[in-house]
JSON list of C-alpha atoms in Angstrom, two decimals:
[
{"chain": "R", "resi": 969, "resn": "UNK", "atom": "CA", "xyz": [31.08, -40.47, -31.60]},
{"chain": "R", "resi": 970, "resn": "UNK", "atom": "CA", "xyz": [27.92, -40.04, -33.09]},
{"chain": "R", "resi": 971, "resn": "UNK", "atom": "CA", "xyz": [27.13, -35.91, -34.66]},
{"chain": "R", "resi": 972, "resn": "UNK", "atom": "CA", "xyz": [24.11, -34.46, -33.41]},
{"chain": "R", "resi": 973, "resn": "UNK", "atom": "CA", "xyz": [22.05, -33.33, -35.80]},
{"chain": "R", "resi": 974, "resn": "UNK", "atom": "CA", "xyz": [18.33, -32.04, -36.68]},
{"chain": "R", "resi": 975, "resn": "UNK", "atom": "CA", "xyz": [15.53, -33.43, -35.06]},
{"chain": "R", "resi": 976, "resn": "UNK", "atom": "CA", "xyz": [12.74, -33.58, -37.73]},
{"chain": "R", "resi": 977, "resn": "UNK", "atom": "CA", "xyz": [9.57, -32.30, -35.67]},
{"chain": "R", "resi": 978, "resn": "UNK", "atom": "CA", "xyz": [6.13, -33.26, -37.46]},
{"chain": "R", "resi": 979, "resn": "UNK", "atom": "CA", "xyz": [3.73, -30.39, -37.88]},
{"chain": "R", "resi": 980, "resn": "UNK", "atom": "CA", "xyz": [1.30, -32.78, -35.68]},
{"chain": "R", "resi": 981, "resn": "UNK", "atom": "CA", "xyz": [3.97, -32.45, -32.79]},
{"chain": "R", "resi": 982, "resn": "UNK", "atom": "CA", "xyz": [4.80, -28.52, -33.26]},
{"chain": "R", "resi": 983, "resn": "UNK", "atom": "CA", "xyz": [1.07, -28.26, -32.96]},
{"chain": "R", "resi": 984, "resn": "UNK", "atom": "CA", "xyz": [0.46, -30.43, -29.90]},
{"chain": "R", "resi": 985, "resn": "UNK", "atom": "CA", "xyz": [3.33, -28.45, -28.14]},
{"chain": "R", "resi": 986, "resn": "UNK", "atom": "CA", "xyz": [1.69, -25.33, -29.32]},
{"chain": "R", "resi": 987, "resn": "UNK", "atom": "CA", "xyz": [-1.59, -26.34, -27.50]},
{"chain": "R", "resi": 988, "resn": "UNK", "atom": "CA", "xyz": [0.13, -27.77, -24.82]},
{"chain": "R", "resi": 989, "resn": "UNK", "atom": "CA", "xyz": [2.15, -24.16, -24.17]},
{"chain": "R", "resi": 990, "resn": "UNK", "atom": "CA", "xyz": [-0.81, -22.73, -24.72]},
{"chain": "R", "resi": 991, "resn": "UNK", "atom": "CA", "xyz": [-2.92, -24.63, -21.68]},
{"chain": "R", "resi": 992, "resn": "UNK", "atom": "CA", "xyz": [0.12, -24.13, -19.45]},
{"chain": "R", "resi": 993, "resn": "UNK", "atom": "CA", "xyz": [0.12, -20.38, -19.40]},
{"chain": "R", "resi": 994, "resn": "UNK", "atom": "CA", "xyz": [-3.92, -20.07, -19.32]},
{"chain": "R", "resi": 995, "resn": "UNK", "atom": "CA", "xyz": [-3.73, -22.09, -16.30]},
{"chain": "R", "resi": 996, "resn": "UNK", "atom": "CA", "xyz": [-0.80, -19.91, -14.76]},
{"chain": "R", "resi": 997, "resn": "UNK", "atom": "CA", "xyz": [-2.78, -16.84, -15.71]},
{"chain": "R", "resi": 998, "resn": "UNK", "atom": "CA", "xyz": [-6.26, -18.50, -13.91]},
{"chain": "R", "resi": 999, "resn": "UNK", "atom": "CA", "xyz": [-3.74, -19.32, -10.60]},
{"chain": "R", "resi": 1000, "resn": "UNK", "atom": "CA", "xyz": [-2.13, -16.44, -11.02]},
{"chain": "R", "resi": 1001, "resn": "UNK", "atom": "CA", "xyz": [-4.37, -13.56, -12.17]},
{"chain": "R", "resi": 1002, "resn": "UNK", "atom": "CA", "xyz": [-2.17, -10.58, -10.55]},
{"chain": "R", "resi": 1003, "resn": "UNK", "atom": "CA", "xyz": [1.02, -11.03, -12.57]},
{"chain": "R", "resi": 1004, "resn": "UNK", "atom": "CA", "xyz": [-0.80, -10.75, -15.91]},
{"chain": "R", "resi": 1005, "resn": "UNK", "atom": "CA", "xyz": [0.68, -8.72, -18.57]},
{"chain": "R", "resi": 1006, "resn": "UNK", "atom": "CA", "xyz": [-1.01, -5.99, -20.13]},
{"chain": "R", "resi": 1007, "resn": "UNK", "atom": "CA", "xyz": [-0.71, -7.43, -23.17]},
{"chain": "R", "resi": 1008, "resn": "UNK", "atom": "CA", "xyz": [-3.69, -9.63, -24.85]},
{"chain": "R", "resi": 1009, "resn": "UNK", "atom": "CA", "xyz": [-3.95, -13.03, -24.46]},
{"chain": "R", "resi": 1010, "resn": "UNK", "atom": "CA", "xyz": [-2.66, -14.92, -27.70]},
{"chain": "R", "resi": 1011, "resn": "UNK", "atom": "CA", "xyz": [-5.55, -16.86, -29.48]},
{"chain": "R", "resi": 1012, "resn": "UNK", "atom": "CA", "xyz": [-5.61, -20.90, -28.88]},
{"chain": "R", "resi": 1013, "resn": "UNK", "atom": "CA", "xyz": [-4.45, -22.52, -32.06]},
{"chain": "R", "resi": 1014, "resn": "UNK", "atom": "CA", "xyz": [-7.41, -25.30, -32.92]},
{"chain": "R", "resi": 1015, "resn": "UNK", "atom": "CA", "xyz": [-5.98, -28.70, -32.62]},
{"chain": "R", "resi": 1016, "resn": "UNK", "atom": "CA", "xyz": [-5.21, -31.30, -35.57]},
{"chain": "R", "resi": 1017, "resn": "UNK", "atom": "CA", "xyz": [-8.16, -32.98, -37.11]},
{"chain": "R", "resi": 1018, "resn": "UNK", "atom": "CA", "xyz": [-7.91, -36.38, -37.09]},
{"chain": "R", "resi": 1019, "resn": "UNK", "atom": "CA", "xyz": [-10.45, -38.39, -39.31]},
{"chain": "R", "resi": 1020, "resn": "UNK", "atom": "CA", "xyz": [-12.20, -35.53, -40.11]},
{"chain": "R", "resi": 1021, "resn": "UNK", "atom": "CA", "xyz": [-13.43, -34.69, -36.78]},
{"chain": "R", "resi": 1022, "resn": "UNK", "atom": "CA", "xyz": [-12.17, -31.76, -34.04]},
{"chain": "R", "resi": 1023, "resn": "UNK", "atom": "CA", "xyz": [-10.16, -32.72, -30.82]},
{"chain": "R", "resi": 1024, "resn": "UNK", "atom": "CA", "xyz": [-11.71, -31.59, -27.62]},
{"chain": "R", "resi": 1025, "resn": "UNK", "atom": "CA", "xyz": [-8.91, -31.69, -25.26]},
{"chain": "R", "resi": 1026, "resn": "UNK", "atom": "CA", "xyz": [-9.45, -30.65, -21.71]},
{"chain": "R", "resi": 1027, "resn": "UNK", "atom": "CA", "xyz": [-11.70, -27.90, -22.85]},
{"chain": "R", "resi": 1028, "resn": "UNK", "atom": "CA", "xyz": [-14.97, -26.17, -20.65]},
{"chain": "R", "resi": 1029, "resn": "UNK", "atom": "CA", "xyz": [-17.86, -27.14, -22.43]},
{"chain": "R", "resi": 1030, "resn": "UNK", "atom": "CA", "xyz": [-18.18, -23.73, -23.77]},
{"chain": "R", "resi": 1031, "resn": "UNK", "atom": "CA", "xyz": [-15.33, -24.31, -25.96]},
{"chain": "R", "resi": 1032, "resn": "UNK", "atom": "CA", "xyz": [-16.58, -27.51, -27.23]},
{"chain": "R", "resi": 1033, "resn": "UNK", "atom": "CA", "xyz": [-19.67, -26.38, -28.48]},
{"chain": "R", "resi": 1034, "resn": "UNK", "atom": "CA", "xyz": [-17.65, -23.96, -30.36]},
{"chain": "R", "resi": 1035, "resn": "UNK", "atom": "CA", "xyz": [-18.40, -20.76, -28.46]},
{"chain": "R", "resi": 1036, "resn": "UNK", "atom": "CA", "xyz": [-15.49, -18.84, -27.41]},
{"chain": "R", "resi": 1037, "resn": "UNK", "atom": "CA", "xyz": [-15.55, -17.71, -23.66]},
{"chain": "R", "resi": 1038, "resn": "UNK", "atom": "CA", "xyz": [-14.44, -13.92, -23.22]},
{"chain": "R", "resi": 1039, "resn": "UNK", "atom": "CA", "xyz": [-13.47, -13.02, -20.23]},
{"chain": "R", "resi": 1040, "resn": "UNK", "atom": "CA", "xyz": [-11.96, -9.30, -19.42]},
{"chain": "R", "resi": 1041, "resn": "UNK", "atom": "CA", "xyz": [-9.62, -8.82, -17.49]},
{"chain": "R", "resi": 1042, "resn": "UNK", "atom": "CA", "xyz": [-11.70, -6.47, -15.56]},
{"chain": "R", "resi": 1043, "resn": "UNK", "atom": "CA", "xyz": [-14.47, -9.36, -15.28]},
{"chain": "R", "resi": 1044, "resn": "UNK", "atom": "CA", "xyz": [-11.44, -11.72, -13.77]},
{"chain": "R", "resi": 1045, "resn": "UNK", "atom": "CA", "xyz": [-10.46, -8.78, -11.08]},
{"chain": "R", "resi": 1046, "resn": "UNK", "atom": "CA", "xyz": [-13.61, -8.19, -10.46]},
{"chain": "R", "resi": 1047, "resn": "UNK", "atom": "CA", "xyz": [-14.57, -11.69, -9.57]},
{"chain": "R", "resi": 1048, "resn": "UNK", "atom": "CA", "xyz": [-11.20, -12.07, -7.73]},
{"chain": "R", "resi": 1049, "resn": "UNK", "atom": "CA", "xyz": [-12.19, -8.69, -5.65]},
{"chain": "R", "resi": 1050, "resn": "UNK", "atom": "CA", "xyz": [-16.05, -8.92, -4.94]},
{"chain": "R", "resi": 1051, "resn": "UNK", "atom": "CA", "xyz": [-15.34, -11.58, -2.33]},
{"chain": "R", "resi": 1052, "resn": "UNK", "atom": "CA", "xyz": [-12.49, -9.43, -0.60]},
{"chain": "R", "resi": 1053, "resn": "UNK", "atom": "CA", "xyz": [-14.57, -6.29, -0.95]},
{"chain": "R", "resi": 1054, "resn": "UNK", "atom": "CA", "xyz": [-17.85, -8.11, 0.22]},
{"chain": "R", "resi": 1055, "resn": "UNK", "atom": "CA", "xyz": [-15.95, -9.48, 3.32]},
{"chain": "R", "resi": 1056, "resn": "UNK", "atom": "CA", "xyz": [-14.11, -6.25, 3.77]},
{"chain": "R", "resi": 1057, "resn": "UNK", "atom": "CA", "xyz": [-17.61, -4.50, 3.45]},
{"chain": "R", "resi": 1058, "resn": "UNK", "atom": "CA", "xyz": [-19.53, -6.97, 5.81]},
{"chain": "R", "resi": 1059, "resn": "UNK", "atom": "CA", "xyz": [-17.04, -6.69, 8.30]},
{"chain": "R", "resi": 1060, "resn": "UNK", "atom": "CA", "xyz": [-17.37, -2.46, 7.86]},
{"chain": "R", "resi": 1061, "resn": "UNK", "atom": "CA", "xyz": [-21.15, -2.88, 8.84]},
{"chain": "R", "resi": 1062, "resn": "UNK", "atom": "CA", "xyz": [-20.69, -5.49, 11.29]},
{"chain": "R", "resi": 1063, "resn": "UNK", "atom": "CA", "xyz": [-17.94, -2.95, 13.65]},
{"chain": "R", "resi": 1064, "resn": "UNK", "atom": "CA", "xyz": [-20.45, 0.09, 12.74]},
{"chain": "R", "resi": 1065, "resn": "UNK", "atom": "CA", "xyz": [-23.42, -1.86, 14.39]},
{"chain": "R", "resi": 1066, "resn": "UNK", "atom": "CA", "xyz": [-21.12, -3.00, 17.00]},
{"chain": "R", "resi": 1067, "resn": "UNK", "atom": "CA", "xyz": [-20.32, 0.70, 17.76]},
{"chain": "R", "resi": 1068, "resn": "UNK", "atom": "CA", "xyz": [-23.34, 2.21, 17.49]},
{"chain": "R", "resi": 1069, "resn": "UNK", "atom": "CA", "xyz": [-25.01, -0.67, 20.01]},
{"chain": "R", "resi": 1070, "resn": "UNK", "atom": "CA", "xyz": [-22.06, 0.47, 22.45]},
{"chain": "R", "resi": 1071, "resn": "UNK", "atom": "CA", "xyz": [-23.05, 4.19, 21.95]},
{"chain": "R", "resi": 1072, "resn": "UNK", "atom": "CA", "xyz": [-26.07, 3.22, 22.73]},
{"chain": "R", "resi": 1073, "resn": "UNK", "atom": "CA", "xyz": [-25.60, 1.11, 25.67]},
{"chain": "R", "resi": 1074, "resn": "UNK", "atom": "CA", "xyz": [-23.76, 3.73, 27.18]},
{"chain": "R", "resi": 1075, "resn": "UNK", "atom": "CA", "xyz": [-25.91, 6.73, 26.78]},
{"chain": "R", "resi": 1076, "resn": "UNK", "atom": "CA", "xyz": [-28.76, 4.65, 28.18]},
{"chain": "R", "resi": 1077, "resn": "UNK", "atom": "CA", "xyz": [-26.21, 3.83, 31.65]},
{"chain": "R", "resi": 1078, "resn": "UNK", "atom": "CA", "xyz": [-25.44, 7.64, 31.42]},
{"chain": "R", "resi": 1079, "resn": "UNK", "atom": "CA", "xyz": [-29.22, 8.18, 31.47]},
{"chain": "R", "resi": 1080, "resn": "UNK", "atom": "CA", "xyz": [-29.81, 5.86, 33.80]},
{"chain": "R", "resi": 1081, "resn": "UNK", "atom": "CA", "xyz": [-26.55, 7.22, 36.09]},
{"chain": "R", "resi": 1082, "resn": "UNK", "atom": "CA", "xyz": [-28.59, 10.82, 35.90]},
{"chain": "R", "resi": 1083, "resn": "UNK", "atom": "CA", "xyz": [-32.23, 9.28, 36.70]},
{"chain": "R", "resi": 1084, "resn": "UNK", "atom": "CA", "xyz": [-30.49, 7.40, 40.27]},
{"chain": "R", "resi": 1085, "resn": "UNK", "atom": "CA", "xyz": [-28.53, 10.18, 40.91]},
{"chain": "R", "resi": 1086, "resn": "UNK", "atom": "CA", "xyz": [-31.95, 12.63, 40.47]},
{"chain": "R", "resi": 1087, "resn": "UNK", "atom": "CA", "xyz": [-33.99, 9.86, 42.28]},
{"chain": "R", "resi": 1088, "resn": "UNK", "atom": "CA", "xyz": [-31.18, 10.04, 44.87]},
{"chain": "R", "resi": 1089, "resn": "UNK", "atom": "CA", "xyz": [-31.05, 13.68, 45.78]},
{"chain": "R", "resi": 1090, "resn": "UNK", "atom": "CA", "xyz": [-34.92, 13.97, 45.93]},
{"chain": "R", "resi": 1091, "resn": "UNK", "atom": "CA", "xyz": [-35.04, 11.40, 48.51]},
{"chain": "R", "resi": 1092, "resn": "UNK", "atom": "CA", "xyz": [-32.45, 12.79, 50.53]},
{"chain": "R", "resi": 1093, "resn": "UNK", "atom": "CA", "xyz": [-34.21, 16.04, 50.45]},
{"chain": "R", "resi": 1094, "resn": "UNK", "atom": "CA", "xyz": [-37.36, 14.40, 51.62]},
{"chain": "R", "resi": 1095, "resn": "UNK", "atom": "CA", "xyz": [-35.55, 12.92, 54.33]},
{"chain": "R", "resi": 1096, "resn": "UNK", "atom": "CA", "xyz": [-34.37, 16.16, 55.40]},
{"chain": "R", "resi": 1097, "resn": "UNK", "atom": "CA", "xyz": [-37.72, 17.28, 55.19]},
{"chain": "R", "resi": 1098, "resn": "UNK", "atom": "CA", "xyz": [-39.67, 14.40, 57.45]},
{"chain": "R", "resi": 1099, "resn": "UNK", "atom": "CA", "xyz": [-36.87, 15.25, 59.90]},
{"chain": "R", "resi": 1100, "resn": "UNK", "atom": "CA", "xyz": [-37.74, 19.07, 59.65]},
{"chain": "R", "resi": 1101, "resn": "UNK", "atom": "CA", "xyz": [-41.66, 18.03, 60.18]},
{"chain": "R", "resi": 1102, "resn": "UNK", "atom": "CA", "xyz": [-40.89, 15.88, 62.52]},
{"chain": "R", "resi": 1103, "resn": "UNK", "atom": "CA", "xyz": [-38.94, 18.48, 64.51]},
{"chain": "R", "resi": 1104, "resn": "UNK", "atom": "CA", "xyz": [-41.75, 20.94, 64.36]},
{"chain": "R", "resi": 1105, "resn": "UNK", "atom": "CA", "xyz": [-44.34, 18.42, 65.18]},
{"chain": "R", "resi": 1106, "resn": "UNK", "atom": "CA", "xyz": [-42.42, 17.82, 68.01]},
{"chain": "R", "resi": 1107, "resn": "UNK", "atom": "CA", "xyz": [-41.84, 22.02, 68.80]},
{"chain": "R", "resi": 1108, "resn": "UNK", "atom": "CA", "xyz": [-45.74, 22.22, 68.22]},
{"chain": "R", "resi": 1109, "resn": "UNK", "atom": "CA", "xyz": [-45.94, 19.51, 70.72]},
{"chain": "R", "resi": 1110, "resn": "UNK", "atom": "CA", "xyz": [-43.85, 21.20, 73.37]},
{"chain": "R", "resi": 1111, "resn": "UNK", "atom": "CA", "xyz": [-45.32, 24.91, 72.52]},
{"chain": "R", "resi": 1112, "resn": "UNK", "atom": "CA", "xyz": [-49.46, 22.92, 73.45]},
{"chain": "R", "resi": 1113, "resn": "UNK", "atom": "CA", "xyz": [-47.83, 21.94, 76.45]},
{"chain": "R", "resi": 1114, "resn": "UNK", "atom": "CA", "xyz": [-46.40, 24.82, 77.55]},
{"chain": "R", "resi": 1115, "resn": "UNK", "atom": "CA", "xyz": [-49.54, 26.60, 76.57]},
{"chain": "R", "resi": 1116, "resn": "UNK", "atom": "CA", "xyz": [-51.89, 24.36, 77.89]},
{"chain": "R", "resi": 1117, "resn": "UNK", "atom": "CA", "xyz": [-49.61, 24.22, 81.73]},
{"chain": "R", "resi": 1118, "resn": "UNK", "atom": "CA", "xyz": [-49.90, 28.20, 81.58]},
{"chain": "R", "resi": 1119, "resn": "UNK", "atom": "CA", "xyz": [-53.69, 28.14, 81.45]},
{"chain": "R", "resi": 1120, "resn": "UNK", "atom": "CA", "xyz": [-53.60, 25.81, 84.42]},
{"chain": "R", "resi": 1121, "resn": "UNK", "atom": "CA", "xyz": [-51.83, 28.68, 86.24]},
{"chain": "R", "resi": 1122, "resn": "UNK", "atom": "CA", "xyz": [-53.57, 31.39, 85.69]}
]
């Protein structure tokens, strides 16, 4: 049987699993943004140089032109909200419009419903008044007669 012992880790690999922790919980806090912590984010160590020059690993190009991004953590829940809130708020307006077109609708057919009903009665009135004329045309008719027949008689 062999003893385990010691690994001898290089600072090269302690680093590289550094960065590589690192990118794993940046990208869990970008899919995930509501289970962050309240505490701050811990700075990204700056990888090994080799030959002189900087590793860009799978950086935004913001980071490889050497400017750090800074993003709040209001600035990240407010660009996770603004399209919830937006929809929420178009879709607000959109059932407000929708109601006040039905208020309107129907206080023009309750208009209207008042106007017919108006229109209605006045033309039943008039009815009942050509009947009336007609009926006293007609009386006026009969009284010439009767007046005219008693001349003849006397």
């Amino acid at each position: 049987m062999q003893s385990q012992g010691f690994v001898q880790i290089s600072d090269k690999d302690l680093t590289e699993i550094e960065l590589h922790s690192v990118d794993s919980i940046s990208d869990l806090h970008r899919t995930h943004p509501e289970q962050h912590g309240k505490g701050s984010r811990p700075p990204r160590p700056r990888p090994p140089s080799i030959n002189g020059k900087l590793q860009t690993l799978d950086r935004p190009v913001a980071c490889q032109t050497g400017h750090r991004m800074r993003t709040s953590r209001l600035k990240q829940l407010s660009s996770t909200c603004v399209p919830f809130t937006w929809r929420y708020s178009v879709a607000c307006v959109a059932v407000i419009l929708v109601l006040i077109t039905l208020i309107l609708i129907f206080s023009f057919l309750v208009q209207q419903s008042r106007a017919l009903h108006t229109l209605s009665e006045m033309v039943s009135q008039r009815q009942e008044t050509a009947e009336e004329i007609s009926i006293l045309v007609q009386e006026l008719q009969d009284l010439r007669r009767n007046l005219t027949t008693s001349r003849d008689r006397h």
